[in-house]
Short mmCIF file of C-alpha atoms in Angstrom, two decimals:
data_model
loop_
_atom_site.label_atom_id
_atom_site.label_comp_id
_atom_site.label_asym_id
_atom_site.label_seq_id
_atom_site.Cartn_x
_atom_site.Cartn_y
_atom_site.Cartn_z
CA UNK U 25 58.68 -38.51 -3.32
CA UNK U 26 57.61 -40.26 -6.52
CA UNK U 27 57.51 -38.12 -9.61
CA UNK U 28 55.59 -39.02 -12.74
CA UNK U 29 56.17 -37.36 -16.11
CA UNK U 30 53.24 -35.33 -17.46
CA UNK U 31 51.26 -37.13 -20.13
CA UNK U 32 52.62 -36.50 -23.60
CA UNK U 33 55.87 -34.92 -22.38
CA UNK U 34 58.96 -35.77 -24.45
CA UNK U 35 61.43 -36.78 -21.75
CA UNK U 36 64.30 -36.89 -24.22
CA UNK U 37 64.13 -33.08 -24.36
CA UNK U 38 64.62 -32.94 -20.58
CA UNK U 39 67.45 -35.46 -20.91
CA UNK U 40 69.14 -33.30 -23.55
CA UNK U 41 68.90 -30.21 -21.33
CA UNK U 42 70.51 -31.99 -18.39
CA UNK U 43 73.30 -33.50 -20.51
CA UNK U 44 74.05 -30.10 -22.04
CA UNK U 45 74.50 -28.49 -18.63
CA UNK U 46 76.57 -31.39 -17.26
CA UNK U 47 78.86 -31.18 -20.27
CA UNK U 48 79.24 -27.42 -19.74
CA UNK U 49 80.34 -28.10 -16.15
CA UNK U 50 82.92 -30.64 -17.31
CA UNK U 51 84.30 -28.31 -19.99
CA UNK U 52 84.75 -25.52 -17.45
CA UNK U 53 86.53 -27.92 -15.10
CA UNK U 54 88.92 -28.76 -17.91
CA UNK U 55 89.61 -25.08 -18.59
CA UNK U 56 90.48 -24.19 -14.97
CA UNK U 57 94.27 -24.64 -14.97
CA UNK U 58 95.21 -24.36 -11.31
CA UNK U 59 97.66 -26.64 -9.52
CA UNK U 60 101.03 -26.57 -7.78
CA UNK U 61 104.63 -26.25 -8.89
CA UNK U 62 107.18 -28.82 -7.65
CA UNK U 63 108.08 -26.46 -4.77
CA UNK U 64 104.44 -26.36 -3.64
CA UNK U 65 103.70 -22.83 -4.83
CA UNK U 66 100.47 -22.20 -6.80
CA UNK U 67 100.71 -22.82 -10.54
CA UNK U 68 98.40 -21.18 -13.06
CA UNK U 69 98.60 -22.54 -16.60
CA UNK U 70 96.34 -23.24 -19.56
CA UNK U 71 95.93 -27.04 -19.44
CA UNK U 72 94.76 -27.26 -23.06
CA UNK U 73 97.27 -24.84 -24.61
CA UNK U 74 99.04 -26.58 -27.48
CA UNK U 75 96.92 -29.70 -27.14
CA UNK U 76 96.01 -30.69 -30.69
CA UNK U 77 92.89 -32.67 -29.87
CA UNK U 78 91.12 -29.81 -28.06
CA UNK U 79 89.93 -27.92 -31.16
CA UNK U 80 88.46 -31.02 -32.87
CA UNK U 81 86.90 -32.15 -29.59
CA UNK U 82 85.22 -28.77 -29.21
CA UNK U 83 83.13 -29.54 -32.31
CA UNK U 84 81.39 -32.11 -30.10
CA UNK U 85 81.81 -30.50 -26.67
CA UNK U 86 80.35 -27.15 -27.77
CA UNK U 87 76.83 -28.21 -26.94
CA UNK U 88 75.12 -24.84 -26.42
CA UNK U 89 73.53 -24.84 -29.92
CA UNK U 90 71.60 -27.95 -28.89
CA UNK U 91 70.47 -26.20 -25.72
CA UNK U 92 68.92 -23.44 -27.82
CA UNK U 93 67.44 -26.04 -30.19
CA UNK U 94 65.66 -27.87 -27.37
CA UNK U 95 64.72 -24.47 -25.96
CA UNK U 96 63.02 -23.70 -29.26
CA UNK U 97 61.26 -27.08 -29.15
CA UNK U 98 60.02 -26.35 -25.62
CA UNK U 99 59.00 -22.78 -26.54
CA UNK U 100 56.86 -24.12 -29.39
CA UNK U 101 55.16 -26.56 -27.02
CA UNK U 102 54.73 -23.89 -24.35
CA UNK U 103 53.33 -21.36 -26.81
CA UNK U 104 50.73 -23.86 -28.03
CA UNK U 105 49.69 -24.55 -24.44
CA UNK U 106 49.51 -20.85 -23.58
CA UNK U 107 47.36 -20.20 -26.64
CA UNK U 108 44.93 -22.94 -25.58
CA UNK U 109 44.70 -21.22 -22.19
CA UNK U 110 44.02 -17.90 -23.87
CA UNK U 111 47.20 -16.24 -22.59
CA UNK U 112 48.76 -13.22 -24.27
CA UNK U 113 52.26 -12.85 -25.67
CA UNK U 114 53.14 -10.71 -22.66
CA UNK U 115 52.11 -13.42 -20.20
CA UNK U 116 54.17 -15.98 -22.13
CA UNK U 117 57.25 -13.73 -22.03
CA UNK U 118 56.83 -12.81 -18.35
CA UNK U 119 56.59 -16.46 -17.35
CA UNK U 120 59.91 -17.20 -19.04
CA UNK U 121 61.51 -14.07 -17.65
CA UNK U 122 60.58 -15.11 -14.13
CA UNK U 123 62.08 -18.57 -14.69
CA UNK U 124 65.44 -16.94 -15.49
CA UNK U 125 65.46 -13.77 -13.39
CA UNK U 126 64.38 -15.37 -10.09
CA UNK U 127 67.35 -17.81 -9.90
CA UNK U 128 69.72 -15.20 -11.35
CA UNK U 129 68.99 -12.57 -8.68
CA UNK U 130 70.55 -14.53 -5.76
CA UNK U 131 73.72 -15.11 -7.80
CA UNK U 132 74.01 -11.45 -8.75
CA UNK U 133 73.44 -10.45 -5.11
CA UNK U 134 76.05 -12.93 -3.88
CA UNK U 135 78.61 -11.76 -6.45
CA UNK U 136 77.97 -8.12 -5.58
CA UNK U 137 78.47 -8.76 -1.85
CA UNK U 138 81.57 -10.87 -2.52
CA UNK U 139 83.14 -8.18 -4.72
CA UNK U 140 82.34 -5.42 -2.21
CA UNK U 141 83.88 -7.49 0.59
CA UNK U 142 87.00 -8.29 -1.44
CA UNK U 143 87.41 -4.63 -2.40
CA UNK U 144 87.08 -3.47 1.22
CA UNK U 145 89.62 -6.09 2.30
CA UNK U 146 92.09 -4.70 -0.22
CA UNK U 147 92.36 -7.80 -2.41
CA UNK U 148 94.72 -7.25 -5.35
CA UNK U 149 92.55 -6.06 -8.30
CA UNK U 150 94.48 -8.32 -10.69
CA UNK U 151 93.71 -11.36 -8.52
CA UNK U 152 90.11 -10.23 -8.20
CA UNK U 153 89.80 -10.04 -12.00
CA UNK U 154 91.36 -13.50 -12.31
CA UNK U 155 88.57 -14.88 -10.14
CA UNK U 156 85.62 -12.68 -11.15
CA UNK U 157 85.98 -12.84 -14.94
CA UNK U 158 85.56 -16.64 -15.23
CA UNK U 159 82.67 -16.53 -12.74
CA UNK U 160 80.93 -14.00 -14.99
CA UNK U 161 81.77 -15.88 -18.18
CA UNK U 162 78.64 -18.06 -17.96
CA UNK U 163 76.26 -15.12 -17.60
CA UNK U 164 76.00 -14.50 -21.36
CA UNK U 165 73.50 -17.34 -21.44
CA UNK U 166 70.96 -15.44 -19.33
CA UNK U 167 70.70 -12.54 -21.76
CA UNK U 168 70.91 -14.63 -24.91
CA UNK U 169 68.34 -17.21 -23.82
CA UNK U 170 65.93 -14.59 -22.49
CA UNK U 171 66.22 -12.62 -25.72
CA UNK U 172 65.22 -15.55 -27.93
CA UNK U 173 62.49 -16.64 -25.51
CA UNK U 174 61.06 -13.12 -25.46
CA UNK U 175 60.89 -13.10 -29.26
CA UNK U 176 59.55 -16.67 -29.47
CA UNK U 177 55.85 -15.83 -30.09
CA UNK U 178 56.71 -13.69 -33.11
CA UNK U 179 59.41 -16.08 -34.34
CA UNK U 180 56.93 -18.96 -34.13
CA UNK U 181 54.48 -17.03 -36.29
CA UNK U 182 57.24 -16.32 -38.81
CA UNK U 183 58.14 -20.00 -38.80
CA UNK U 184 54.52 -20.98 -39.39
CA UNK U 185 54.20 -18.58 -42.33
CA UNK U 186 57.59 -19.01 -44.03
CA UNK U 187 59.96 -21.43 -42.27
CA UNK U 188 62.58 -21.56 -45.00
CA UNK U 189 62.63 -17.79 -45.35
CA UNK U 190 63.07 -17.37 -41.59
CA UNK U 191 66.04 -19.78 -41.58
CA UNK U 192 67.62 -18.18 -44.63
CA UNK U 193 67.26 -14.61 -43.32
CA UNK U 194 68.69 -15.42 -39.89
CA UNK U 195 71.63 -17.35 -41.34
CA UNK U 196 72.35 -14.57 -43.84
CA UNK U 197 72.19 -11.99 -41.05
CA UNK U 198 74.66 -14.01 -38.96
CA UNK U 199 77.08 -14.22 -41.89
CA UNK U 200 76.74 -10.49 -42.51
CA UNK U 201 77.54 -9.68 -38.89
CA UNK U 202 80.61 -11.93 -38.98
CA UNK U 203 81.74 -10.26 -42.19
CA UNK U 204 81.33 -6.76 -40.73
CA UNK U 205 83.23 -7.80 -37.65
CA UNK U 206 86.09 -9.16 -39.73
CA UNK U 207 86.23 -6.43 -42.38
CA UNK U 208 85.40 -3.35 -40.31
CA UNK U 209 86.39 -4.28 -36.78
CA UNK U 210 89.53 -6.34 -37.44
CA UNK U 211 90.87 -5.33 -40.86
CA UNK U 212 89.91 -1.66 -41.17
CA UNK U 213 89.99 -0.53 -37.54
CA UNK U 214 92.62 -3.04 -36.44
CA UNK U 215 90.76 -3.85 -33.23
CA UNK U 216 91.85 -6.68 -30.98
CA UNK U 217 89.89 -8.46 -28.28
CA UNK U 218 88.51 -6.26 -25.50
CA UNK U 219 90.95 -5.72 -22.66
CA UNK U 220 89.31 -7.45 -19.65
CA UNK U 221 90.76 -4.76 -17.36
CA UNK U 222 88.82 -1.92 -19.00
CA UNK U 223 85.78 -0.81 -20.98
CA UNK U 224 87.41 -0.08 -24.31
CA UNK U 225 86.57 -1.08 -27.85
CA UNK U 226 87.15 -4.53 -29.24
CA UNK U 227 86.24 -6.54 -32.30
CA UNK U 228 83.73 -8.55 -30.24
CA UNK U 229 81.41 -5.54 -30.10
CA UNK U 230 80.82 -5.88 -33.84
CA UNK U 231 79.69 -9.46 -33.26
CA UNK U 232 77.10 -8.71 -30.57
CA UNK U 233 74.11 -8.71 -32.99
CA UNK U 234 74.76 -12.41 -33.45
CA UNK U 235 73.65 -12.96 -29.87
CA UNK U 236 70.25 -12.60 -31.53
CA UNK U 237 70.78 -13.97 -35.04
CA UNK U 238 72.75 -17.14 -34.25
CA UNK U 239 70.62 -18.23 -31.32
CA UNK U 240 67.36 -17.29 -33.03
CA UNK U 241 68.48 -19.53 -35.89
CA UNK U 242 69.09 -22.37 -33.42
CA UNK U 243 65.65 -21.70 -31.94
CA UNK U 244 64.13 -21.99 -35.41
CA UNK U 245 65.82 -25.38 -35.80
CA UNK U 246 64.07 -26.31 -32.55
CA UNK U 247 60.74 -25.33 -34.12
CA UNK U 248 61.59 -27.57 -37.08
CA UNK U 249 62.47 -30.38 -34.68
CA UNK U 250 59.09 -30.00 -33.00
CA UNK U 251 57.34 -30.03 -36.41
CA UNK U 252 58.98 -33.37 -37.24
CA UNK U 253 61.32 -32.17 -40.00
CA UNK U 254 64.16 -34.31 -38.72
CA UNK U 255 62.09 -37.32 -37.63
CA UNK U 256 60.86 -37.70 -41.21
CA UNK U 257 64.42 -38.48 -42.30
CA UNK U 258 65.70 -42.03 -42.07
CA UNK U 259 68.96 -42.88 -40.29
CA UNK U 260 71.13 -42.62 -43.41
CA UNK U 261 69.76 -39.21 -44.31
CA UNK U 262 70.31 -37.99 -40.76
CA UNK U 263 73.91 -39.18 -40.95
CA UNK U 264 74.25 -37.36 -44.27
CA UNK U 265 72.96 -34.15 -42.64
CA UNK U 266 75.48 -34.57 -39.81
CA UNK U 267 78.41 -35.19 -42.16
CA UNK U 268 77.38 -32.34 -44.47
CA UNK U 269 76.96 -30.03 -41.49
CA UNK U 270 80.42 -30.77 -40.15
CA UNK U 271 81.73 -30.27 -43.68
CA UNK U 272 80.06 -26.86 -43.82
CA UNK U 273 81.63 -25.90 -40.49
CA UNK U 274 85.04 -26.99 -41.77
CA UNK U 275 84.52 -24.94 -44.92
CA UNK U 276 83.58 -21.87 -42.88
CA UNK U 277 86.67 -22.26 -40.70
CA UNK U 278 88.87 -22.73 -43.76
CA UNK U 279 87.45 -19.84 -45.82
CA UNK U 280 86.61 -17.44 -43.01
CA UNK U 281 88.56 -16.08 -40.10
CA UNK U 282 86.87 -18.35 -37.58
CA UNK U 283 88.68 -20.16 -34.81
CA UNK U 284 89.05 -23.91 -35.17
CA UNK U 285 87.82 -24.12 -31.56
CA UNK U 286 84.06 -23.90 -31.33
CA UNK U 287 84.44 -22.81 -27.70
CA UNK U 288 86.22 -19.66 -28.92
CA UNK U 289 83.45 -19.13 -31.48
CA UNK U 290 80.89 -19.11 -28.67
CA UNK U 291 81.49 -15.48 -27.67
CA UNK U 292 80.33 -13.59 -29.49
CA UNK U 293 78.44 -16.37 -31.28
CA UNK U 294 79.40 -16.95 -34.89
CA UNK U 295 77.88 -18.65 -37.92
CA UNK U 296 79.60 -22.03 -37.36
CA UNK U 297 77.51 -22.41 -34.21
CA UNK U 298 74.35 -21.89 -36.27
CA UNK U 299 75.42 -24.75 -38.53
CA UNK U 300 76.24 -26.88 -35.48
CA UNK U 301 72.62 -26.40 -34.38
CA UNK U 302 71.53 -28.34 -37.49
CA UNK U 303 74.14 -31.02 -36.86
CA UNK U 304 73.14 -31.46 -33.23
CA UNK U 305 69.43 -31.52 -34.01
CA UNK U 306 70.05 -34.29 -36.54
CA UNK U 307 72.25 -36.21 -34.07
CA UNK U 308 69.62 -35.82 -31.36
CA UNK U 309 67.00 -37.27 -33.71
CA UNK U 310 69.31 -40.10 -34.79
CA UNK U 311 69.89 -41.19 -31.19
CA UNK U 312 66.36 -40.39 -30.01
CA UNK U 313 65.16 -44.03 -29.91
CA UNK U 314 68.06 -44.94 -27.61
CA UNK U 315 67.48 -41.85 -25.48
CA UNK U 316 63.76 -42.65 -25.24
CA UNK U 317 64.61 -46.18 -24.06
CA UNK U 318 66.92 -44.75 -21.39
CA UNK U 319 64.23 -42.32 -20.24
CA UNK U 320 61.74 -45.14 -19.75
CA UNK U 321 63.84 -46.35 -16.84
CA UNK U 322 63.10 -45.08 -13.33
CA UNK U 323 66.73 -44.23 -12.42
CA UNK U 324 67.12 -42.06 -15.52
CA UNK U 325 63.82 -40.30 -14.86
CA UNK U 326 64.76 -39.68 -11.22
CA UNK U 327 68.14 -38.22 -12.20
CA UNK U 328 66.69 -36.01 -14.92
CA UNK U 329 63.83 -34.77 -12.73
CA UNK U 330 66.21 -34.06 -9.84
CA UNK U 331 68.72 -32.19 -12.03
CA UNK U 332 65.98 -30.51 -14.06
CA UNK U 333 64.40 -29.03 -10.94
CA UNK U 334 67.67 -27.20 -10.19
CA UNK U 335 69.18 -26.90 -13.64
CA UNK U 336 69.61 -23.13 -13.47
CA UNK U 337 71.28 -23.48 -10.08
CA UNK U 338 73.74 -25.96 -11.53
CA UNK U 339 74.50 -23.75 -14.50
CA UNK U 340 74.70 -20.44 -12.65
CA UNK U 341 76.63 -21.58 -9.59
CA UNK U 342 79.00 -24.24 -10.92
CA UNK U 343 81.84 -21.85 -11.81
CA UNK U 344 81.54 -20.20 -8.40
CA UNK U 345 81.75 -23.69 -6.88
CA UNK U 346 84.82 -24.53 -8.98
CA UNK U 347 86.55 -21.32 -7.87
CA UNK U 348 85.62 -21.89 -4.21
CA UNK U 349 86.87 -25.48 -4.12
CA UNK U 350 90.05 -24.62 -6.02
CA UNK U 351 90.75 -21.71 -3.68
CA UNK U 352 90.22 -23.91 -0.63
CA UNK U 353 92.62 -26.54 -1.97
CA UNK U 354 95.24 -23.82 -2.53
CA UNK U 355 94.84 -22.53 1.02
CA UNK U 356 95.09 -26.00 2.52
CA UNK U 357 98.31 -28.00 2.20
CA UNK U 358 96.58 -30.21 -0.35
CA UNK U 359 98.63 -31.91 -3.08
CA UNK U 360 97.61 -30.58 -6.47
CA UNK U 361 99.22 -31.76 -9.73
CA UNK U 362 100.54 -29.30 -12.28
CA UNK U 363 97.81 -28.24 -14.76
CA UNK U 364 97.77 -30.37 -17.88
CA UNK U 365 99.76 -33.26 -16.43
CA UNK U 366 98.41 -36.82 -16.51
CA UNK U 367 97.79 -36.70 -12.77
CA UNK U 368 95.92 -33.40 -13.16
CA UNK U 369 93.57 -34.93 -15.75
CA UNK U 370 92.79 -37.78 -13.35
CA UNK U 371 91.71 -35.24 -10.73
CA UNK U 372 88.91 -33.92 -12.97
CA UNK U 373 86.50 -36.68 -11.98
CA UNK U 374 86.78 -36.19 -8.19
CA UNK U 375 86.70 -32.43 -8.76
CA UNK U 376 83.45 -32.82 -10.69
CA UNK U 377 81.98 -34.85 -7.83
CA UNK U 378 83.06 -32.16 -5.35
CA UNK U 379 81.61 -29.38 -7.51
CA UNK U 380 78.25 -31.12 -7.81
CA UNK U 381 78.20 -31.76 -4.07
CA UNK U 382 78.73 -28.05 -3.38
CA UNK U 383 76.19 -27.01 -6.02
CA UNK U 384 73.71 -29.43 -4.47
CA UNK U 385 74.17 -27.72 -1.11
CA UNK U 386 73.69 -24.33 -2.75
CA UNK U 387 70.59 -25.58 -4.57
CA UNK U 388 68.93 -26.46 -1.26
CA UNK U 389 68.44 -22.70 -1.01
CA UNK U 390 68.31 -21.61 -4.67
CA UNK U 391 66.14 -24.36 -6.21
CA UNK U 392 63.02 -22.72 -4.78
CA UNK U 393 63.58 -19.80 -7.14
CA UNK U 394 63.33 -22.11 -10.14
CA UNK U 395 59.76 -23.13 -9.38
CA UNK U 396 57.21 -21.47 -11.67
CA UNK U 397 55.09 -18.71 -10.18
CA UNK U 398 51.72 -18.49 -11.96
CA UNK U 399 50.38 -15.11 -12.94
CA UNK U 400 47.13 -13.88 -11.46
CA UNK U 401 44.32 -14.53 -13.98
CA UNK U 402 43.31 -11.43 -15.87
CA UNK U 403 46.21 -9.34 -14.61
CA UNK U 404 46.60 -6.23 -16.74
CA UNK U 405 50.29 -5.55 -17.29
CA UNK U 406 51.26 -2.70 -19.63
CA UNK U 407 53.24 -4.01 -22.63
CA UNK U 408 55.89 -1.36 -21.96
CA UNK U 409 56.48 -2.80 -18.48
CA UNK U 410 57.17 -6.23 -19.97
CA UNK U 411 59.55 -4.76 -22.55
CA UNK U 412 61.44 -2.75 -19.90
CA UNK U 413 61.67 -5.83 -17.66
CA UNK U 414 63.15 -7.93 -20.48
CA UNK U 415 65.64 -5.25 -21.54
CA UNK U 416 66.70 -4.60 -17.95
CA UNK U 417 67.44 -8.30 -17.49
CA UNK U 418 69.12 -8.95 -20.85
CA UNK U 419 71.48 -5.97 -21.15
CA UNK U 420 73.63 -6.45 -18.00
CA UNK U 421 74.50 -10.05 -18.81
CA UNK U 422 75.57 -9.07 -22.33
CA UNK U 423 77.73 -6.22 -21.00
CA UNK U 424 79.31 -8.52 -18.39
CA UNK U 425 80.05 -11.07 -21.10
CA UNK U 426 81.75 -8.40 -23.20
CA UNK U 427 83.78 -6.67 -20.48
CA UNK U 428 84.04 -9.22 -17.70
CA UNK U 429 82.48 -9.15 -14.26
CA UNK U 430 83.52 -6.37 -11.88
CA UNK U 431 81.91 -4.52 -8.98
CA UNK U 432 80.17 -1.73 -10.97
CA UNK U 433 78.66 -4.22 -13.43
CA UNK U 434 77.63 -6.57 -10.61
CA UNK U 435 75.78 -3.70 -8.89
CA UNK U 436 74.09 -2.77 -12.18
CA UNK U 437 73.11 -6.41 -12.76
CA UNK U 438 71.55 -6.94 -9.33
CA UNK U 439 69.68 -3.61 -9.54
CA UNK U 440 68.42 -4.27 -13.09
CA UNK U 441 67.35 -7.84 -12.29
CA UNK U 442 65.57 -6.60 -9.18
CA UNK U 443 63.75 -4.04 -11.34
CA UNK U 444 62.72 -6.79 -13.76
CA UNK U 445 61.28 -8.87 -10.95
CA UNK U 446 59.45 -5.87 -9.49
CA UNK U 447 57.84 -5.13 -12.85
CA UNK U 448 56.57 -8.68 -13.33
CA UNK U 449 55.88 -9.70 -9.71
CA UNK U 450 52.41 -11.11 -8.91
CA UNK U 451 50.05 -8.33 -7.88
CA UNK U 452 52.25 -5.58 -9.30
CA UNK U 453 49.50 -4.35 -11.61
CA UNK U 454 45.74 -4.05 -11.61
CA UNK U 455 43.87 -7.31 -11.97
CA UNK U 456 41.19 -6.84 -14.61
CA UNK U 457 38.68 -9.74 -14.74
CA UNK U 458 38.04 -10.89 -18.30
CA UNK U 459 34.69 -10.09 -19.82
CA UNK U 460 32.07 -12.81 -19.89
CA UNK U 461 32.60 -13.50 -23.58
CA UNK U 462 36.34 -13.88 -23.06
CA UNK U 463 35.73 -16.30 -20.16
CA UNK U 464 33.54 -18.48 -22.37
CA UNK U 465 36.09 -18.37 -25.18
CA UNK U 466 38.97 -19.29 -22.84
CA UNK U 467 36.95 -22.18 -21.36
CA UNK U 468 36.02 -23.46 -24.82
CA UNK U 469 39.65 -23.38 -25.96
CA UNK U 470 40.79 -25.15 -22.80
CA UNK U 471 38.16 -27.87 -23.25
CA UNK U 472 39.14 -28.30 -26.89
CA UNK U 473 42.80 -28.68 -25.83
#
């Protein structure tokens, strides 16, 4: 079936989204250190431990700031369109909640069933944690992305009134949270990382507010990108922004107690990632002419449209696919090199092909849940219902990210996500036809748009 891009759509934004997710898949493949010892027994080792190039490479490979930047760009475009259609803030938020919660529900249900089955079969809890925790490690994105999307209408208004103040306040808040985490959580209370086997305290809990502040800052950079802030800079100035940004990250790492690995700084998010959002927005603008040329070709458009139509499926299910394929190879008498060896690195490419093949099969079922479901015109949804739906969806993913996935949290997540979908489902609330004056106003705005 031929697909044509909508008129006026910036296809480089879609390209950036797809590349971000593909890079995330590759990074997770690199971090899964499973192979065999010389005697054929399973070997579990960190393939990047002690590798000097990993930390510097993470300054490029940590691409999630760009994902939130392009998400901010898209939110600004979507908000403008929704305003022309006369939609409310609640309708805008519910549309984005549905785009995340609908594909997330099947994953939560699958994980819940899998954990119940494994528990009933008497699988060793330590082995179960070894498998479940990495599977749940990607779920932080659901809560973080939904949070910033839910706040987008109000953040856009703040950006329109005082863009520099919004950026300064969010960056200052992120630095303050990092400081409190370091001074109070680590120095005064002597907390370490949360034990993945329990629900205790850990220094990460002090950094949770940055799930909002860091990613809202990246979203604001996306608003600036949409407004043309970066495109008004010539190539040399963009390069200067990139170099200065990396210099600022290096200074933060040197002066603060931040990890040199940006992947470690991802959870909970820290201020260096906010600075990387500026760097990546500038780099995206610098390479935009080349990306635009690529996206004028039919093969590139076909690939981006195909991946974009199942992007959440790829992101949500790829770790499950990695675990499934790795487990199958361990069960079968399949030769597997020791993690971190030269032969092991060469297996990453065929593993990536296998993972995408399995995710493609999964997406034949799950991609349908990524299709937008329009709201009934004039539907009257109480604002409190929208707020409860957002909170119910956001909170479980944040808790899972902090404590790791286990059966109780999986059950909570599937129940809370189901509640969110019930609250926002089409026909859940009374449909109140707009008054005649509102109909005329909506039609006038639509014609003007």
